[in-house]
Amino acid sequence: GEPPPTLIDYLPKTALLVIDECHVTIPQLGGMYRGDRSRKETLVEYGFRLPSALDNRPLRFDEFEKLMPETIFVSATPGPYELEKSQGVVIEQVVRPTGLIDPEVEVRPVATQVDDLLSEIRARTKVNERVLVTTLTKRMAEDLTEYLHEHDVRVRYLHSDIETIERAEIIRDLRAGVFDVLVGINLLREGLDLPEVSLVAILDADKEGFLRSARSLIQTIGRAARHLHGKAILYAGHITASMRFAIDETERRRQKQTAHNETHGITPQSVVKALREIIDGTQSVKFNTGARSIAKNIANLEAAEEEAKYEAMPAGALSKLLNKLEKQMYTHARNLEFEKAAALRDKIQTIRSRKFGVIEGNAGKA
């Protein structure tokens, strides 16, 4: 029942812990233990694991709290835990060095959301700008992607089944202009830095829930904050409490940013970010994957050539070869060179399984 040892144990007492995107990270810290416990309790109950398996676990959140040194929580949308722990000591950084202000937020009727979105997309693509669209369900995202594609819109669909590396490549292609519109569900949020995106469209924004909470809406709206003409459109039949909070908070930040720009004579400028910042990571992985693939192909080619050589050998010569290999195998085994012996054993078995089963070596027989 004691806390498991972790890397945090090795931090000095004077360490500073910075938790980025804390509104997501803090709940995950608590969820690790509960998820692990729930899974293992079922296994122990039905006899698939010993009770001691429960001790091999992550830290509980209260145990993590005891180990936390001085901590800085970083988030654009801090959660209740962080706000409570900070005891009102909140440093707000909403002014950007580039002078960019948060996107303008507009609410439009949900009844005509798809047609209105299509017209907005056409207007943005004419000036070489990108669009993010977020939906509530996977089915809706797929249908919308198909609809836009039928109307000659260059569009891609981002979902959880796509591997992380491929996801980075899709985002790179969006920035590079390979396509203009990216449709997603809950992936168009924290961590996406897309200066080319000037419009974020949130469909069914009035459907209260996890994907349309005030925090989620603010994070999604923020994806258009890197562009000079950034704008967010919320399609809704009515304004929910979450929408009102997100709209008011965004407007408060806009006013603060605008006042700062006017006071200091700052002219907002769009972020200029080189494409290689996303490409580098994916290319190196792709290169390594390619290298492994090439090595595997070479190995397969060598094996095929060797098998062809054996097939061309007369039966008598092949029998002598097997005897020689068996003698070498037993010699390695007597010298405790088991890896070499195992390699020869596998080679012998491969030769015999490839049409040569009738040929037997005589080495090692009494």
Short mmCIF file of C-alpha atoms in Angstrom, two decimals, residues 18-245:
data_model
loop_
_atom_site.label_atom_id
_atom_site.label_comp_id
_atom_site.label_asym_id
_atom_site.label_seq_id
_atom_site.Cartn_x
_atom_site.Cartn_y
_atom_site.Cartn_z
CA VAL A 18 5.54 23.63 -14.03
CA ILE A 19 2.33 21.87 -15.09
CA ASP A 20 1.37 22.94 -18.61
CA GLU A 21 -2.25 22.77 -19.80
CA CYS A 22 -3.10 22.06 -16.17
CA HIS A 23 -6.85 21.98 -16.81
CA VAL A 24 -6.21 18.68 -18.64
CA THR A 25 -3.12 17.41 -16.80
CA ILE A 26 -4.51 17.59 -13.26
CA PRO A 27 -7.56 15.39 -13.99
CA GLN A 28 -5.28 12.92 -15.79
CA LEU A 29 -3.06 12.64 -12.72
CA GLY A 30 -6.08 11.62 -10.69
CA GLY A 31 -7.42 9.34 -13.39
CA MET A 32 -4.24 7.24 -13.69
CA TYR A 33 -4.67 5.56 -10.31
CA ARG A 34 -8.42 5.09 -10.59
CA GLY A 35 -8.21 3.60 -14.07
CA ASP A 36 -5.39 1.24 -13.10
CA ARG A 37 -7.19 0.20 -9.90
CA SER A 38 -10.49 -0.48 -11.64
CA ARG A 39 -8.85 -2.74 -14.23
CA LYS A 40 -6.76 -4.73 -11.76
CA GLU A 41 -9.52 -5.21 -9.18
CA THR A 42 -11.53 -7.08 -11.82
CA LEU A 43 -8.52 -9.26 -12.69
CA VAL A 44 -7.84 -10.03 -9.02
CA GLU A 45 -11.50 -10.74 -8.29
CA TYR A 46 -11.66 -13.40 -11.01
CA GLY A 47 -8.27 -14.90 -10.20
CA PHE A 48 -6.29 -13.68 -13.20
CA ARG A 49 -3.90 -11.71 -10.97
CA LEU A 50 -2.63 -12.07 -7.43
CA PRO A 51 -3.76 -9.43 -4.91
CA SER A 52 -0.18 -8.14 -4.83
CA ALA A 53 -0.73 -6.83 -8.38
CA LEU A 54 -2.67 -3.95 -6.83
CA ASP A 55 0.58 -2.65 -5.30
CA ASN A 56 2.14 -2.17 -8.73
CA ARG A 57 0.35 1.09 -9.43
CA PRO A 58 0.69 4.79 -10.25
CA LEU A 59 0.63 7.45 -7.55
CA ARG A 60 -2.69 8.44 -6.07
CA PHE A 61 -3.43 12.13 -6.48
CA ASP A 62 -3.09 12.81 -2.75
CA GLU A 63 0.32 11.10 -2.82
CA PHE A 64 1.33 13.24 -5.79
CA GLU A 65 0.24 16.36 -3.90
CA LYS A 66 2.53 15.49 -0.98
CA LEU A 67 5.50 15.20 -3.36
CA MET A 68 4.75 18.41 -5.28
CA PRO A 69 7.39 21.12 -4.78
CA GLU A 70 6.56 24.75 -5.49
CA THR A 71 4.28 24.57 -8.53
CA ILE A 72 3.20 26.85 -11.37
CA PHE A 73 -0.05 25.93 -13.12
CA VAL A 74 -0.16 27.12 -16.75
CA SER A 75 -3.39 27.25 -18.75
CA ALA A 76 -5.58 29.58 -20.77
CA THR A 77 -8.56 27.99 -19.03
CA PRO A 78 -7.51 26.94 -15.49
CA GLY A 79 -9.77 24.52 -13.66
CA PRO A 80 -11.30 24.84 -10.17
CA TYR A 81 -8.47 22.90 -8.48
CA GLU A 82 -5.75 25.23 -9.77
CA LEU A 83 -7.74 28.35 -8.91
CA GLU A 84 -8.37 27.06 -5.40
CA LYS A 85 -4.72 26.13 -4.79
CA SER A 86 -3.42 29.45 -6.12
CA GLN A 87 -5.53 31.29 -3.51
CA GLY A 88 -6.16 34.21 -5.83
CA VAL A 89 -2.53 34.59 -6.92
CA VAL A 90 -3.20 34.45 -10.66
CA ILE A 91 -0.87 36.08 -13.18
CA GLU A 92 -2.77 36.77 -16.39
CA GLN A 93 -0.83 36.95 -19.64
CA VAL A 94 -3.25 37.80 -22.42
CA VAL A 95 -1.17 40.43 -24.24
CA ARG A 96 0.86 38.99 -27.11
CA PRO A 97 4.21 40.37 -28.37
CA THR A 98 2.77 40.36 -31.91
CA GLY A 99 -0.15 42.56 -30.84
CA LEU A 100 -2.66 39.96 -32.05
CA ILE A 101 -6.02 40.02 -30.32
CA ASP A 102 -8.36 37.13 -29.62
CA PRO A 103 -10.72 36.24 -32.48
CA GLU A 104 -14.04 37.95 -32.98
CA VAL A 105 -16.86 35.62 -31.91
CA GLU A 106 -20.16 35.53 -33.79
CA VAL A 107 -23.27 33.41 -33.17
CA ARG A 108 -25.29 32.27 -36.19
CA PRO A 109 -28.45 30.13 -36.58
CA VAL A 110 -27.98 26.38 -36.45
CA ALA A 111 -30.70 25.71 -39.03
CA THR A 112 -28.54 26.86 -41.96
CA GLN A 113 -25.14 26.05 -40.48
CA VAL A 114 -23.85 23.81 -43.28
CA ASP A 115 -24.76 26.14 -46.15
CA ASP A 116 -23.49 29.17 -44.26
CA LEU A 117 -20.27 27.34 -43.44
CA LEU A 118 -19.76 26.48 -47.11
CA SER A 119 -20.03 30.14 -48.12
CA GLU A 120 -17.58 31.14 -45.36
CA ILE A 121 -15.12 28.48 -46.51
CA ARG A 122 -15.25 29.75 -50.09
CA ALA A 123 -14.58 33.31 -48.92
CA ARG A 124 -11.55 32.21 -46.87
CA THR A 125 -10.03 29.95 -49.51
CA LYS A 126 -10.14 32.77 -52.07
CA VAL A 127 -7.62 34.69 -49.96
CA ASN A 128 -5.53 31.57 -49.19
CA GLU A 129 -6.64 31.17 -45.57
CA ARG A 130 -7.46 27.96 -43.71
CA VAL A 131 -10.55 26.83 -41.80
CA LEU A 132 -11.05 24.52 -38.82
CA VAL A 133 -14.48 22.95 -38.27
CA THR A 134 -15.42 21.07 -35.11
CA THR A 135 -18.44 18.77 -34.85
CA LEU A 136 -20.03 16.78 -32.03
CA THR A 137 -19.89 13.25 -33.44
CA LYS A 138 -17.66 11.16 -35.67
CA ARG A 139 -20.58 10.41 -37.99
CA MET A 140 -21.35 14.10 -38.43
CA ALA A 141 -17.69 14.85 -39.13
CA GLU A 142 -17.59 12.14 -41.81
CA ASP A 143 -20.84 13.32 -43.43
CA LEU A 144 -19.72 16.95 -43.40
CA THR A 145 -16.36 16.04 -44.93
CA GLU A 146 -18.10 14.09 -47.69
CA TYR A 147 -20.53 16.96 -48.33
CA LEU A 148 -17.76 19.55 -48.57
CA HIS A 149 -15.75 17.26 -50.84
CA GLU A 150 -18.74 16.93 -53.18
CA HIS A 151 -18.80 20.73 -53.40
CA ASP A 152 -15.17 20.86 -54.55
CA VAL A 153 -13.73 21.90 -51.20
CA ARG A 154 -10.27 20.56 -50.41
CA VAL A 155 -11.03 19.03 -47.02
CA ARG A 156 -9.59 16.42 -44.66
CA TYR A 157 -10.99 14.74 -41.56
CA LEU A 158 -8.99 14.40 -38.34
CA HIS A 159 -10.10 11.68 -35.92
CA SER A 160 -8.74 9.61 -33.04
CA ASP A 161 -8.01 6.54 -35.19
CA ILE A 162 -5.27 8.41 -37.06
CA GLU A 163 -1.76 7.76 -35.76
CA THR A 164 0.07 10.64 -34.08
CA ILE A 165 2.70 10.91 -36.83
CA GLU A 166 0.09 10.94 -39.58
CA ARG A 167 -1.87 13.54 -37.59
CA ALA A 168 1.18 15.82 -37.61
CA GLU A 169 1.50 15.33 -41.36
CA ILE A 170 -2.16 16.25 -41.90
CA ILE A 171 -1.69 19.44 -39.88
CA ARG A 172 1.46 20.22 -41.89
CA ASP A 173 -0.46 19.71 -45.15
CA LEU A 174 -3.15 22.10 -43.92
CA ARG A 175 -0.55 24.76 -43.23
CA ALA A 176 1.18 24.12 -46.56
CA GLY A 177 -2.07 24.56 -48.50
CA VAL A 178 -2.43 20.97 -49.70
CA PHE A 179 -6.03 21.32 -48.48
CA ASP A 180 -7.99 24.22 -46.98
CA VAL A 181 -10.42 22.80 -44.41
CA LEU A 182 -9.83 20.44 -41.50
CA VAL A 183 -12.83 18.80 -39.81
CA GLY A 184 -12.47 17.28 -36.34
CA ILE A 185 -14.28 16.48 -33.11
CA ASN A 186 -12.21 16.96 -29.97
CA LEU A 187 -8.72 17.18 -31.49
CA LEU A 188 -8.80 20.83 -32.58
CA ARG A 189 -7.90 22.22 -29.17
CA GLU A 190 -4.80 22.52 -26.99
CA GLY A 191 -1.42 22.46 -28.66
CA LEU A 192 -2.48 23.29 -32.21
CA ASP A 193 -0.49 26.30 -33.37
CA LEU A 194 -1.78 27.14 -36.86
CA PRO A 195 -1.02 30.72 -37.98
CA GLU A 196 -2.71 30.16 -41.36
CA VAL A 197 -6.13 29.42 -39.79
CA SER A 198 -8.38 32.48 -39.88
CA LEU A 199 -11.74 30.84 -39.15
CA VAL A 200 -12.91 28.36 -36.55
CA ALA A 201 -16.45 27.07 -37.00
CA ILE A 202 -18.14 25.30 -34.07
CA LEU A 203 -21.24 23.40 -35.16
CA ASP A 204 -24.07 22.74 -32.68
CA ALA A 205 -22.43 25.02 -30.13
CA ASP A 206 -25.60 25.05 -28.02
CA LYS A 207 -25.41 21.33 -27.17
CA GLU A 208 -24.22 21.50 -23.55
CA GLY A 209 -21.68 18.87 -22.55
CA PHE A 210 -17.98 18.07 -22.40
CA LEU A 211 -17.29 19.13 -26.00
CA ARG A 212 -19.29 22.34 -25.63
CA SER A 213 -18.33 23.39 -22.10
CA ALA A 214 -17.07 26.92 -21.51
CA ARG A 215 -13.49 25.67 -21.22
CA SER A 216 -13.71 23.64 -24.44
CA LEU A 217 -15.26 26.54 -26.34
CA ILE A 218 -12.54 28.98 -25.23
CA GLN A 219 -9.80 26.52 -26.22
CA THR A 220 -11.38 25.89 -29.63
CA ILE A 221 -11.98 29.59 -30.29
CA GLY A 222 -8.31 30.20 -29.47
CA ARG A 223 -7.16 28.17 -32.48
CA ALA A 224 -7.89 31.25 -34.64
CA ALA A 225 -5.93 33.61 -32.37
CA ARG A 226 -2.70 33.34 -34.41
CA HIS A 227 -4.20 35.07 -37.45
CA LEU A 228 -4.65 38.79 -37.98
CA HIS A 229 -8.21 38.27 -39.26
CA GLY A 230 -9.09 35.49 -36.83
CA LYS A 231 -12.77 34.78 -36.34
CA ALA A 232 -14.89 32.14 -34.60
CA ILE A 233 -18.46 31.32 -35.62
CA LEU A 234 -20.67 29.48 -33.14
CA TYR A 235 -23.72 27.90 -34.79
CA ALA A 236 -26.50 27.64 -32.22
CA GLY A 237 -30.26 27.86 -31.77
CA HIS A 238 -29.85 29.69 -28.47
CA ILE A 239 -27.01 30.95 -26.28
CA THR A 240 -26.15 28.58 -23.44
CA ALA A 241 -24.44 29.51 -20.18
CA SER A 242 -21.19 28.00 -21.47
CA MET A 243 -21.43 29.99 -24.69
CA ARG A 244 -22.15 33.20 -22.80
CA PHE A 245 -19.14 32.67 -20.52
#
